[in-house]
Amino acid sequence: MPSELKEFATVNDETWTLVRDLRDDVNQVLEKARTDKLVGASLEAAAYVYIPKEEQAAILTKLVGDDDLIHPPVKTNAVDELRTVLMLSQVHLVDLPDAISESCEEEYISTNKESGIVVGVTKAKGTKCARCWFYGEEVEEGGVCERCSHAIKVWEETTETEFVKEVPEEAEAVTPAS
């Protein structure tokens, strides 16, 4: 095995089993929200999650990223975080189930009978980043989040080329044949 692969931390089965179970719970509620046209793509959604067991709440809290996509990230490595794993723009862990009821409509709230975890889904707050499509409160000039703005800046410096957003050409009007 290459030595650089030995440097990565081993996977914690308990953590990722919990995350996969949470993903299943979120996806069930998200599918209802999509069917009802509350949201379209999953990145248009935010999840509110209550975890009754302190040990599980502590595990998931470590995977909650910064409120907005910033560079450099503060709370996580910006990859191993709930918003990325769940493919949602925002994930909010709450202290009480009532906080979910205050943020989400009742039909988009579900309680897992085995774990007691309560999940609610609603529309994400903020503006859609034109590059990564995550929604956030902090979108910079040009319609991109701070993380994408940094990526564009690095690309421009590396390539010595100015980034120009391509605008698709409008299709020419087609006249139906008579």
Tab-separated table of N, CA and C in Angstrom:
chain	number	residue	atom	x	y	z
A	1	MET	N	0.852	-1.177	0.000
A	1	MET	CA	0.000	0.000	0.000
A	1	MET	C	0.899	1.242	0.000
A	2	PRO	N	0.585	2.230	-0.868
A	2	PRO	CA	1.389	3.452	-0.908
A	2	PRO	C	1.374	4.168	0.447
A	3	SER	N	2.513	4.716	0.845
A	3	SER	CA	2.642	5.338	2.162
A	3	SER	C	1.690	6.520	2.346
A	4	GLU	N	1.401	7.278	1.285
A	4	GLU	CA	0.508	8.433	1.434
A	4	GLU	C	-0.917	8.015	1.788
A	5	LEU	N	-1.310	6.794	1.432
A	5	LEU	CA	-2.645	6.322	1.792
A	5	LEU	C	-2.721	5.910	3.256
A	6	LYS	N	-1.603	5.577	3.844
A	6	LYS	CA	-1.572	5.193	5.255
A	6	LYS	C	-1.753	6.404	6.166
A	7	GLU	N	-1.611	7.605	5.631
A	7	GLU	CA	-1.722	8.803	6.432
A	7	GLU	C	-3.174	9.207	6.697
A	8	PHE	N	-4.117	8.683	5.951
A	8	PHE	CA	-5.511	9.043	6.143
A	8	PHE	C	-6.071	8.332	7.361
A	9	ALA	N	-6.932	9.049	8.085
A	9	ALA	CA	-7.572	8.452	9.259
A	9	ALA	C	-8.488	7.320	8.820
A	10	THR	N	-8.622	6.336	9.677
A	10	THR	CA	-9.530	5.238	9.364
A	10	THR	C	-10.972	5.708	9.511
A	11	VAL	N	-11.853	5.057	8.826
A	11	VAL	CA	-13.265	5.407	8.860
A	11	VAL	C	-13.865	4.935	10.176
A	12	ASN	N	-14.639	5.798	10.777
A	12	ASN	CA	-15.332	5.458	12.005
A	12	ASN	C	-16.704	4.914	11.624
A	13	ASP	N	-16.884	3.614	11.766
A	13	ASP	CA	-18.137	2.976	11.344
A	13	ASP	C	-19.357	3.563	12.045
A	14	GLU	N	-19.238	3.852	13.333
A	14	GLU	CA	-20.375	4.394	14.078
A	14	GLU	C	-20.807	5.742	13.501
A	15	THR	N	-19.842	6.596	13.207
A	15	THR	CA	-20.149	7.914	12.652
A	15	THR	C	-20.863	7.778	11.316
A	16	TRP	N	-20.291	7.002	10.416
A	16	TRP	CA	-20.851	6.957	9.063
A	16	TRP	C	-22.116	6.119	8.969
A	17	THR	N	-22.333	5.190	9.882
A	17	THR	CA	-23.618	4.488	9.945
A	17	THR	C	-24.700	5.473	10.372
A	18	LEU	N	-24.388	6.301	11.363
A	18	LEU	CA	-25.330	7.327	11.807
A	18	LEU	C	-25.632	8.310	10.676
A	19	VAL	N	-24.624	8.731	9.970
A	19	VAL	CA	-24.819	9.676	8.856
A	19	VAL	C	-25.664	9.039	7.756
A	20	ARG	N	-25.396	7.797	7.430
A	20	ARG	CA	-26.199	7.117	6.388
A	20	ARG	C	-27.653	6.973	6.832
A	21	ASP	N	-27.875	6.639	8.101
A	21	ASP	CA	-29.249	6.532	8.610
A	21	ASP	C	-29.952	7.891	8.554
A	22	LEU	N	-29.220	8.944	8.931
A	22	LEU	CA	-29.790	10.289	8.860
A	22	LEU	C	-30.099	10.648	7.410
A	23	ARG	N	-29.207	10.298	6.501
A	23	ARG	CA	-29.425	10.580	5.074
A	23	ARG	C	-30.710	9.905	4.591
A	24	ASP	N	-30.945	8.671	5.013
A	24	ASP	CA	-32.179	7.977	4.632
A	24	ASP	C	-33.410	8.722	5.150
A	25	ASP	N	-33.341	9.172	6.423
A	25	ASP	CA	-34.469	9.912	7.005
A	25	ASP	C	-34.708	11.224	6.259
A	26	VAL	N	-33.635	11.953	5.979
A	26	VAL	CA	-33.750	13.232	5.264
A	26	VAL	C	-34.299	12.994	3.861
A	27	ASN	N	-33.802	11.985	3.174
A	27	ASN	CA	-34.248	11.733	1.801
A	27	ASN	C	-35.735	11.400	1.726
A	28	GLN	N	-36.266	10.718	2.733
A	28	GLN	CA	-37.705	10.412	2.732
A	28	GLN	C	-38.529	11.695	2.790
A	29	VAL	N	-38.148	12.606	3.682
A	29	VAL	CA	-38.883	13.864	3.812
A	29	VAL	C	-38.624	14.745	2.583
A	30	LEU	N	-37.401	14.751	2.111
A	30	LEU	CA	-37.043	15.545	0.940
A	30	LEU	C	-37.844	15.106	-0.286
A	31	GLU	N	-38.041	13.823	-0.449
A	31	GLU	CA	-38.803	13.326	-1.596
A	31	GLU	C	-40.236	13.841	-1.560
A	32	LYS	N	-40.839	13.882	-0.375
A	32	LYS	CA	-42.197	14.439	-0.248
A	32	LYS	C	-42.177	15.923	-0.617
A	33	ALA	N	-41.177	16.651	-0.134
A	33	ALA	CA	-41.068	18.084	-0.441
A	33	ALA	C	-40.874	18.299	-1.943
A	34	ARG	N	-40.137	17.424	-2.581
A	34	ARG	CA	-39.931	17.547	-4.028
A	34	ARG	C	-41.217	17.203	-4.788
A	35	THR	N	-41.906	16.154	-4.354
A	35	THR	CA	-43.163	15.765	-4.992
A	35	THR	C	-44.189	16.888	-4.894
A	36	ASP	N	-44.222	17.563	-3.736
A	36	ASP	CA	-45.165	18.665	-3.517
A	36	ASP	C	-44.675	19.986	-4.113
A	37	LYS	N	-43.501	19.961	-4.743
A	37	LYS	CA	-42.904	21.141	-5.388
A	37	LYS	C	-42.516	22.239	-4.385
A	38	LEU	N	-42.289	21.863	-3.124
A	38	LEU	CA	-41.745	22.815	-2.158
A	38	LEU	C	-40.323	23.180	-2.569
A	39	VAL	N	-39.578	22.165	-3.008
A	39	VAL	CA	-38.230	22.363	-3.548
A	39	VAL	C	-38.118	21.544	-4.821
A	40	GLY	N	-37.154	21.913	-5.648
A	40	GLY	CA	-36.863	21.124	-6.850
A	40	GLY	C	-35.660	20.258	-6.557
A	41	ALA	N	-34.493	20.790	-6.828
A	41	ALA	CA	-33.244	20.072	-6.553
A	41	ALA	C	-32.985	20.055	-5.046
A	42	SER	N	-32.230	19.058	-4.605
A	42	SER	CA	-31.951	18.933	-3.174
A	42	SER	C	-31.189	20.137	-2.617
A	43	LEU	N	-30.388	20.808	-3.447
A	43	LEU	CA	-29.643	21.970	-2.962
A	43	LEU	C	-30.547	23.170	-2.685
A	44	GLU	N	-31.802	23.100	-3.075
A	44	GLU	CA	-32.760	24.155	-2.748
A	44	GLU	C	-33.314	23.980	-1.334
A	45	ALA	N	-32.906	22.914	-0.645
A	45	ALA	CA	-33.494	22.565	0.649
A	45	ALA	C	-32.541	22.795	1.818
A	46	ALA	N	-33.173	22.967	2.977
A	46	ALA	CA	-32.468	23.012	4.257
A	46	ALA	C	-33.121	21.966	5.150
A	47	ALA	N	-32.326	21.302	5.960
A	47	ALA	CA	-32.861	20.315	6.908
A	47	ALA	C	-32.660	20.823	8.329
A	48	TYR	N	-33.652	20.571	9.154
A	48	TYR	CA	-33.571	20.825	10.586
A	48	TYR	C	-33.626	19.459	11.252
A	49	VAL	N	-32.674	19.197	12.146
A	49	VAL	CA	-32.529	17.855	12.709
A	49	VAL	C	-32.419	17.946	14.229
A	50	TYR	N	-33.232	17.126	14.902
A	50	TYR	CA	-33.146	16.973	16.356
A	50	TYR	C	-32.678	15.558	16.646
A	51	ILE	N	-31.623	15.440	17.436
A	51	ILE	CA	-31.075	14.140	17.817
A	51	ILE	C	-31.195	14.004	19.328
A	52	PRO	N	-32.051	13.091	19.807
A	52	PRO	CA	-32.281	13.006	21.254
A	52	PRO	C	-31.111	12.432	22.059
A	53	LYS	N	-30.301	11.589	21.438
A	53	LYS	CA	-29.191	10.968	22.167
A	53	LYS	C	-27.969	11.873	22.099
A	54	GLU	N	-27.447	12.263	23.266
A	54	GLU	CA	-26.323	13.207	23.327
A	54	GLU	C	-25.097	12.707	22.575
A	55	GLU	N	-24.814	11.422	22.676
A	55	GLU	CA	-23.635	10.861	21.994
A	55	GLU	C	-23.745	11.028	20.478
A	56	GLN	N	-24.936	10.742	19.939
A	56	GLN	CA	-25.150	10.897	18.500
A	56	GLN	C	-25.136	12.366	18.100
A	57	ALA	N	-25.709	13.225	18.928
A	57	ALA	CA	-25.708	14.663	18.642
A	57	ALA	C	-24.274	15.191	18.592
A	58	ALA	N	-23.428	14.702	19.491
A	58	ALA	CA	-22.025	15.138	19.509
A	58	ALA	C	-21.305	14.710	18.232
A	59	ILE	N	-21.591	13.503	17.763
A	59	ILE	CA	-20.972	13.005	16.519
A	59	ILE	C	-21.371	13.885	15.348
A	60	LEU	N	-22.659	14.172	15.223
A	60	LEU	CA	-23.141	14.950	14.084
A	60	LEU	C	-22.739	16.422	14.179
A	61	THR	N	-22.622	16.938	15.383
A	61	THR	CA	-22.207	18.334	15.559
A	61	THR	C	-20.827	18.568	14.961
A	62	LYS	N	-19.955	17.583	15.051
A	62	LYS	CA	-18.611	17.704	14.473
A	62	LYS	C	-18.641	17.801	12.949
A	63	LEU	N	-19.767	17.416	12.356
A	63	LEU	CA	-19.884	17.422	10.893
A	63	LEU	C	-20.696	18.603	10.354
A	64	VAL	N	-21.046	19.535	11.238
A	64	VAL	CA	-21.789	20.714	10.797
A	64	VAL	C	-20.784	21.780	10.391
A	65	GLY	N	-20.895	22.225	9.164
A	65	GLY	CA	-19.961	23.220	8.646
A	65	GLY	C	-20.345	24.635	9.027
A	66	ASP	N	-19.609	25.576	8.487
A	66	ASP	CA	-19.886	26.990	8.704
A	66	ASP	C	-21.256	27.326	8.113
A	67	ASP	N	-21.854	28.413	8.608
A	67	ASP	CA	-23.185	28.790	8.124
A	67	ASP	C	-23.195	29.025	6.618
A	68	ASP	N	-22.145	29.637	6.105
A	68	ASP	CA	-22.036	29.859	4.669
A	68	ASP	C	-20.757	29.213	4.169
A	69	LEU	N	-20.661	29.022	2.877
A	69	LEU	CA	-19.468	28.433	2.284
A	69	LEU	C	-18.387	29.498	2.222
A	70	ILE	N	-17.425	29.399	3.133
A	70	ILE	CA	-16.373	30.398	3.226
A	70	ILE	C	-15.019	29.750	2.986
A	71	HIS	N	-14.036	30.604	2.721
A	71	HIS	CA	-12.679	30.100	2.553
A	71	HIS	C	-11.741	30.932	3.401
A	72	PRO	N	-10.920	30.319	4.208
A	72	PRO	CA	-10.898	28.890	4.496
A	72	PRO	C	-12.027	28.524	5.457
A	73	PRO	N	-12.471	27.275	5.414
A	73	PRO	CA	-13.525	26.857	6.341
A	73	PRO	C	-12.994	26.885	7.776
A	74	VAL	N	-13.883	27.114	8.722
A	74	VAL	CA	-13.484	27.206	10.121
A	74	VAL	C	-13.852	25.936	10.887
A	75	LYS	N	-15.078	25.473	10.732
A	75	LYS	CA	-15.578	24.373	11.555
A	75	LYS	C	-15.173	22.984	11.073
A	76	THR	N	-15.003	22.797	9.780
A	76	THR	CA	-14.700	21.471	9.230
A	76	THR	C	-13.646	21.614	8.136
A	77	ASN	N	-13.382	20.494	7.461
A	77	ASN	CA	-12.475	20.555	6.312
A	77	ASN	C	-13.230	20.916	5.030
A	78	ALA	N	-14.525	21.216	5.145
A	78	ALA	CA	-15.403	21.619	4.039
A	78	ALA	C	-15.752	20.478	3.093
A	79	VAL	N	-15.330	19.277	3.413
A	79	VAL	CA	-15.684	18.121	2.586
A	79	VAL	C	-16.516	17.150	3.422
A	80	ASP	N	-15.976	16.760	4.567
A	80	ASP	CA	-16.670	15.806	5.436
A	80	ASP	C	-17.642	16.552	6.337
A	81	GLU	N	-18.701	17.055	5.737
A	81	GLU	CA	-19.697	17.755	6.526
A	81	GLU	C	-21.086	17.368	6.043
A	82	LEU	N	-22.053	17.567	6.922
A	82	LEU	CA	-23.403	17.084	6.644
A	82	LEU	C	-23.998	17.681	5.376
A	83	ARG	N	-23.807	18.969	5.142
A	83	ARG	CA	-24.432	19.570	3.952
A	83	ARG	C	-23.943	18.889	2.678
A	84	THR	N	-22.671	18.483	2.660
A	84	THR	CA	-22.109	17.846	1.471
A	84	THR	C	-22.600	16.413	1.342
A	85	VAL	N	-22.580	15.675	2.445
A	85	VAL	CA	-23.011	14.280	2.425
A	85	VAL	C	-24.499	14.169	2.093
A	86	LEU	N	-25.301	15.080	2.647
A	86	LEU	CA	-26.743	15.030	2.426
A	86	LEU	C	-27.169	15.756	1.142
A	87	MET	N	-26.227	16.446	0.492
A	87	MET	CA	-26.500	17.227	-0.720
A	87	MET	C	-27.615	18.251	-0.487
A	88	LEU	N	-27.484	18.983	0.627
A	88	LEU	CA	-28.404	20.053	0.973
A	88	LEU	C	-27.596	21.328	1.161
A	89	SER	N	-28.215	22.464	0.942
A	89	SER	CA	-27.493	23.718	1.135
A	89	SER	C	-27.259	24.033	2.605
A	90	GLN	N	-28.191	23.633	3.452
A	90	GLN	CA	-28.072	23.962	4.873
A	90	GLN	C	-28.571	22.806	5.727
A	91	VAL	N	-27.853	22.564	6.832
A	91	VAL	CA	-28.270	21.571	7.822
A	91	VAL	C	-28.163	22.243	9.189
A	92	HIS	N	-29.271	22.245	9.904
A	92	HIS	CA	-29.319	22.876	11.223
A	92	HIS	C	-29.628	21.803	12.267
A	93	LEU	N	-28.720	21.610	13.218
A	93	LEU	CA	-28.995	20.722	14.346
A	93	LEU	C	-29.631	21.581	15.423
A	94	VAL	N	-30.763	21.133	15.923
A	94	VAL	CA	-31.507	21.921	16.903
A	94	VAL	C	-31.578	21.184	18.234
A	95	ASP	N	-31.795	21.948	19.310
A	95	ASP	CA	-31.803	21.381	20.663
A	95	ASP	C	-33.134	20.778	21.061
A	96	LEU	N	-34.213	21.209	20.417
A	96	LEU	CA	-35.551	20.727	20.754
A	96	LEU	C	-36.345	20.453	19.486
A	97	PRO	N	-37.217	19.437	19.524
A	97	PRO	CA	-38.033	19.150	18.335
A	97	PRO	C	-38.940	20.318	17.958
A	98	ASP	N	-39.342	21.137	18.937
A	98	ASP	CA	-40.208	22.281	18.644
A	98	ASP	C	-39.552	23.263	17.677
A	99	ALA	N	-38.231	23.337	17.697
A	99	ALA	CA	-37.520	24.231	16.787
A	99	ALA	C	-37.740	23.815	15.334
A	100	ILE	N	-37.951	22.541	15.107
A	100	ILE	CA	-38.229	22.060	13.749
A	100	ILE	C	-39.629	22.499	13.330
A	101	SER	N	-40.592	22.365	14.240
A	101	SER	CA	-41.965	22.782	13.946
A	101	SER	C	-42.051	24.268	13.645
A	102	GLU	N	-41.178	25.067	14.265
A	102	GLU	CA	-41.166	26.508	14.022
A	102	GLU	C	-40.595	26.851	12.651
A	103	SER	N	-39.779	25.963	12.087
A	103	SER	CA	-39.102	26.246	10.821
A	103	SER	C	-39.669	25.499	9.628
A	104	CYS	N	-40.352	24.383	9.876
A	104	CYS	CA	-40.822	23.517	8.785
A	104	CYS	C	-42.313	23.251	8.906
A	105	GLU	N	-42.958	23.108	7.757
A	105	GLU	CA	-44.372	22.741	7.753
A	105	GLU	C	-44.520	21.296	8.228
A	106	GLU	N	-45.622	21.016	8.888
A	106	GLU	CA	-45.842	19.713	9.527
A	106	GLU	C	-45.699	18.532	8.562
A	107	GLU	N	-46.173	18.693	7.329
A	107	GLU	CA	-46.099	17.569	6.382
A	107	GLU	C	-44.679	17.257	5.933
A	108	TYR	N	-43.722	18.143	6.275
A	108	TYR	CA	-42.324	17.913	5.905
A	108	TYR	C	-41.461	17.645	7.141
A	109	ILE	N	-42.097	17.043	8.144
A	109	ILE	CA	-41.410	16.650	9.376
A	109	ILE	C	-41.665	15.175	9.605
A	110	SER	N	-40.607	14.456	9.990
A	110	SER	CA	-40.727	13.017	10.227
A	110	SER	C	-39.893	12.629	11.441
A	111	THR	N	-40.404	11.660	12.204
A	111	THR	CA	-39.671	11.135	13.359
A	111	THR	C	-39.344	9.672	13.108
A	112	ASN	N	-38.082	9.326	13.240
A	112	ASN	CA	-37.654	7.942	13.113
A	112	ASN	C	-38.039	7.232	14.398
A	113	LYS	N	-38.910	6.231	14.293
A	113	LYS	CA	-39.425	5.545	15.477
A	113	LYS	C	-38.338	4.799	16.257
A	114	GLU	N	-37.330	4.307	15.577
A	114	GLU	CA	-36.250	3.567	16.249
A	114	GLU	C	-35.273	4.490	16.966
A	115	SER	N	-34.792	5.516	16.268
A	115	SER	CA	-33.749	6.375	16.834
A	115	SER	C	-34.303	7.585	17.573
A	116	GLY	N	-35.534	7.983	17.253
A	116	GLY	CA	-36.104	9.188	17.844
A	116	GLY	C	-35.649	10.460	17.160
A	117	ILE	N	-34.817	10.332	16.136
A	117	ILE	CA	-34.333	11.509	15.411
A	117	ILE	C	-35.499	12.125	14.629
A	118	VAL	N	-35.634	13.451	14.749
A	118	VAL	CA	-36.688	14.185	14.067
A	118	VAL	C	-36.032	15.014	12.968
A	119	VAL	N	-36.604	14.935	11.767
A	119	VAL	CA	-36.068	15.652	10.608
A	119	VAL	C	-37.173	16.493	9.992
A	120	GLY	N	-36.844	17.728	9.659
A	120	GLY	CA	-37.755	18.606	8.933
A	120	GLY	C	-37.023	19.197	7.741
A	121	VAL	N	-37.766	19.423	6.667
A	121	VAL	CA	-37.175	19.990	5.455
A	121	VAL	C	-37.968	21.227	5.061
A	122	THR	N	-37.258	22.248	4.629
A	122	THR	CA	-37.873	23.476	4.137
A	122	THR	C	-36.966	24.055	3.047
A	123	LYS	N	-37.400	25.158	2.449
A	123	LYS	CA	-36.569	25.819	1.432
A	123	LYS	C	-35.337	26.418	2.105
A	124	ALA	N	-34.211	26.325	1.435
A	124	ALA	CA	-32.972	26.924	1.936
A	124	ALA	C	-33.099	28.442	1.885
A	125	LYS	N	-32.427	29.100	2.820
A	125	LYS	CA	-32.434	30.565	2.860
A	125	LYS	C	-31.256	31.092	2.051
A	126	GLY	N	-31.442	32.270	1.507
A	126	GLY	CA	-30.335	32.912	0.818
A	126	GLY	C	-30.455	32.867	-0.686
A	127	THR	N	-29.292	33.034	-1.303
A	127	THR	CA	-29.187	33.121	-2.754
A	127	THR	C	-28.360	31.957	-3.276
A	128	LYS	N	-28.703	31.486	-4.451
A	128	LYS	CA	-27.999	30.370	-5.076
A	128	LYS	C	-26.677	30.855	-5.670
A	129	CYS	N	-25.593	30.171	-5.319
A	129	CYS	CA	-24.287	30.477	-5.911
A	129	CYS	C	-24.316	30.033	-7.375
A	130	ALA	N	-23.854	30.897	-8.246
A	130	ALA	CA	-23.881	30.603	-9.680
A	130	ALA	C	-22.898	29.512	-10.076
A	131	ARG	N	-21.934	29.205	-9.202
A	131	ARG	CA	-20.925	28.195	-9.545
A	131	ARG	C	-21.228	26.833	-8.919
A	132	CYS	N	-21.434	26.788	-7.599
A	132	CYS	CA	-21.613	25.488	-6.925
A	132	CYS	C	-23.080	25.151	-6.669
A	133	TRP	N	-23.968	26.121	-6.800
A	133	TRP	CA	-25.406	25.986	-6.657
A	133	TRP	C	-25.887	25.821	-5.227
A	134	PHE	N	-24.987	25.896	-4.228
A	134	PHE	CA	-25.416	25.895	-2.834
A	134	PHE	C	-26.044	27.253	-2.532
A	135	TYR	N	-27.073	27.249	-1.681
A	135	TYR	CA	-27.708	28.499	-1.268
A	135	TYR	C	-27.040	28.996	0.001
A	136	GLY	N	-26.890	30.318	0.107
A	136	GLY	CA	-26.308	30.899	1.299
A	136	GLY	C	-26.681	32.357	1.435
A	137	GLU	N	-26.497	32.872	2.643
A	137	GLU	CA	-26.811	34.267	2.929
A	137	GLU	C	-25.733	35.200	2.375
A	138	GLU	N	-24.508	34.699	2.238
A	138	GLU	CA	-23.379	35.528	1.816
A	138	GLU	C	-22.963	35.175	0.385
A	139	VAL	N	-23.547	35.856	-0.583
A	139	VAL	CA	-23.142	35.671	-1.971
A	139	VAL	C	-22.467	36.960	-2.421
A	140	GLU	N	-21.287	36.836	-2.983
A	140	GLU	CA	-20.486	37.987	-3.353
A	140	GLU	C	-20.870	38.527	-4.724
A	141	GLU	N	-20.226	39.634	-5.079
A	141	GLU	CA	-20.436	40.222	-6.397
A	141	GLU	C	-20.123	39.163	-7.455
A	142	GLY	N	-20.921	39.091	-8.458
A	142	GLY	CA	-20.754	38.058	-9.468
A	142	GLY	C	-21.623	36.849	-9.185
A	143	GLY	N	-22.338	36.872	-8.045
A	143	GLY	CA	-23.281	35.817	-7.729
A	143	GLY	C	-22.668	34.522	-7.246
A	144	VAL	N	-21.437	34.574	-6.706
A	144	VAL	CA	-20.801	33.360	-6.212
A	144	VAL	C	-20.523	33.463	-4.714
A	145	CYS	N	-20.467	32.326	-4.053
A	145	CYS	CA	-20.158	32.291	-2.629
A	145	CYS	C	-18.662	32.565	-2.428
A	146	GLU	N	-18.274	32.789	-1.190
A	146	GLU	CA	-16.880	33.103	-0.895
A	146	GLU	C	-15.946	31.963	-1.303
A	147	ARG	N	-16.378	30.722	-1.065
A	147	ARG	CA	-15.535	29.580	-1.428
A	147	ARG	C	-15.277	29.551	-2.937
A	148	CYS	N	-16.327	29.765	-3.727
A	148	CYS	CA	-16.166	29.752	-5.187
A	148	CYS	C	-15.386	30.969	-5.666
A	149	SER	N	-15.594	32.108	-5.023
A	149	SER	CA	-14.838	33.303	-5.378
A	149	SER	C	-13.342	33.049	-5.192
A	150	HIS	N	-12.986	32.382	-4.096
A	150	HIS	CA	-11.588	32.045	-3.848
A	150	HIS	C	-11.069	31.074	-4.922
A	151	ALA	N	-11.875	30.073	-5.264
A	151	ALA	CA	-11.455	29.096	-6.279
A	151	ALA	C	-11.215	29.786	-7.623
A	152	ILE	N	-12.079	30.725	-7.975
A	152	ILE	CA	-11.915	31.459	-9.237
A	152	ILE	C	-10.643	32.299	-9.194
A	153	LYS	N	-10.406	32.968	-8.061
A	153	LYS	CA	-9.208	33.797	-7.917
A	153	LYS	C	-7.945	32.957	-8.071
A	154	VAL	N	-7.905	31.787	-7.426
A	154	VAL	CA	-6.746	30.896	-7.534
A	154	VAL	C	-6.574	30.432	-8.972
A	155	TRP	N	-7.669	30.093	-9.637
A	155	TRP	CA	-7.597	29.659	-11.034
A	155	TRP	C	-7.033	30.776	-11.902
A	156	GLU	N	-7.522	32.006	-11.682
A	156	GLU	CA	-7.037	33.136	-12.476
A	156	GLU	C	-5.540	33.363	-12.255
A	157	GLU	N	-5.094	33.260	-10.996
A	157	GLU	CA	-3.670	33.454	-10.700
A	157	GLU	C	-2.823	32.338	-11.304
A	158	THR	N	-3.330	31.115	-11.241
A	158	THR	CA	-2.589	29.965	-11.750
A	158	THR	C	-2.486	29.987	-13.271
A	159	THR	N	-3.578	30.327	-13.921
A	159	THR	CA	-3.607	30.289	-15.388
A	159	THR	C	-3.251	31.632	-16.023
A	160	GLU	N	-3.150	32.658	-15.189
A	160	GLU	CA	-2.917	34.021	-15.676
A	160	GLU	C	-3.950	34.407	-16.730
A	161	THR	N	-5.176	33.962	-16.484
A	161	THR	CA	-6.288	34.223	-17.381
A	161	THR	C	-7.450	34.741	-16.545
A	162	GLU	N	-8.133	35.755	-17.059
A	162	GLU	CA	-9.300	36.256	-16.341
A	162	GLU	C	-10.468	35.306	-16.561
A	163	PHE	N	-11.144	34.988	-15.477
A	163	PHE	CA	-12.320	34.130	-15.572
A	163	PHE	C	-13.461	34.955	-16.157
A	164	VAL	N	-14.055	34.449	-17.214
A	164	VAL	CA	-15.196	35.105	-17.829
A	164	VAL	C	-16.323	34.089	-17.867
A	165	LYS	N	-17.410	34.449	-17.225
A	165	LYS	CA	-18.564	33.560	-17.216
A	165	LYS	C	-19.162	33.519	-18.612
A	166	GLU	N	-19.253	32.308	-19.142
A	166	GLU	CA	-19.826	32.148	-20.473
A	166	GLU	C	-21.331	32.320	-20.415
A	167	VAL	N	-21.830	33.111	-21.316
A	167	VAL	CA	-23.268	33.300	-21.435
A	167	VAL	C	-23.714	32.538	-22.665
A	168	PRO	N	-24.619	31.583	-22.485
A	168	PRO	CA	-25.044	30.800	-23.649
A	168	PRO	C	-25.712	31.694	-24.686
A	169	GLU	N	-25.365	31.418	-25.922
A	169	GLU	CA	-25.983	32.169	-27.005
A	169	GLU	C	-27.450	31.788	-27.079
A	170	GLU	N	-28.263	32.790	-27.322
A	170	GLU	CA	-29.688	32.506	-27.433
A	170	GLU	C	-29.910	31.770	-28.738
A	171	ALA	N	-30.727	30.776	-28.641
A	171	ALA	CA	-31.030	29.993	-29.850
A	171	ALA	C	-31.757	30.878	-30.850
A	172	GLU	N	-31.388	30.697	-32.095
A	172	GLU	CA	-32.070	31.462	-33.134
A	172	GLU	C	-33.508	30.995	-33.232
A	173	ALA	N	-34.356	31.948	-33.489
A	173	ALA	CA	-35.778	31.606	-33.625
A	173	ALA	C	-35.949	30.673	-34.814
A	174	VAL	N	-36.655	29.626	-34.585
A	174	VAL	CA	-36.916	28.647	-35.642
A	174	VAL	C	-38.362	28.813	-36.081
A	175	THR	N	-38.538	29.012	-37.351
A	175	THR	CA	-39.886	29.153	-37.895
A	175	THR	C	-40.336	27.795	-38.386
A	176	PRO	N	-41.494	27.337	-37.916
A	176	PRO	CA	-41.971	26.036	-38.378
A	176	PRO	C	-42.196	26.036	-39.880
A	177	ALA	N	-41.871	24.912	-40.503
A	177	ALA	CA	-42.070	24.780	-41.962
A	177	ALA	C	-43.554	24.753	-42.251
A	178	SER	N	-43.915	25.414	-43.342
A	178	SER	CA	-45.344	25.451	-43.723
A	178	SER	C	-45.700	24.273	-44.545
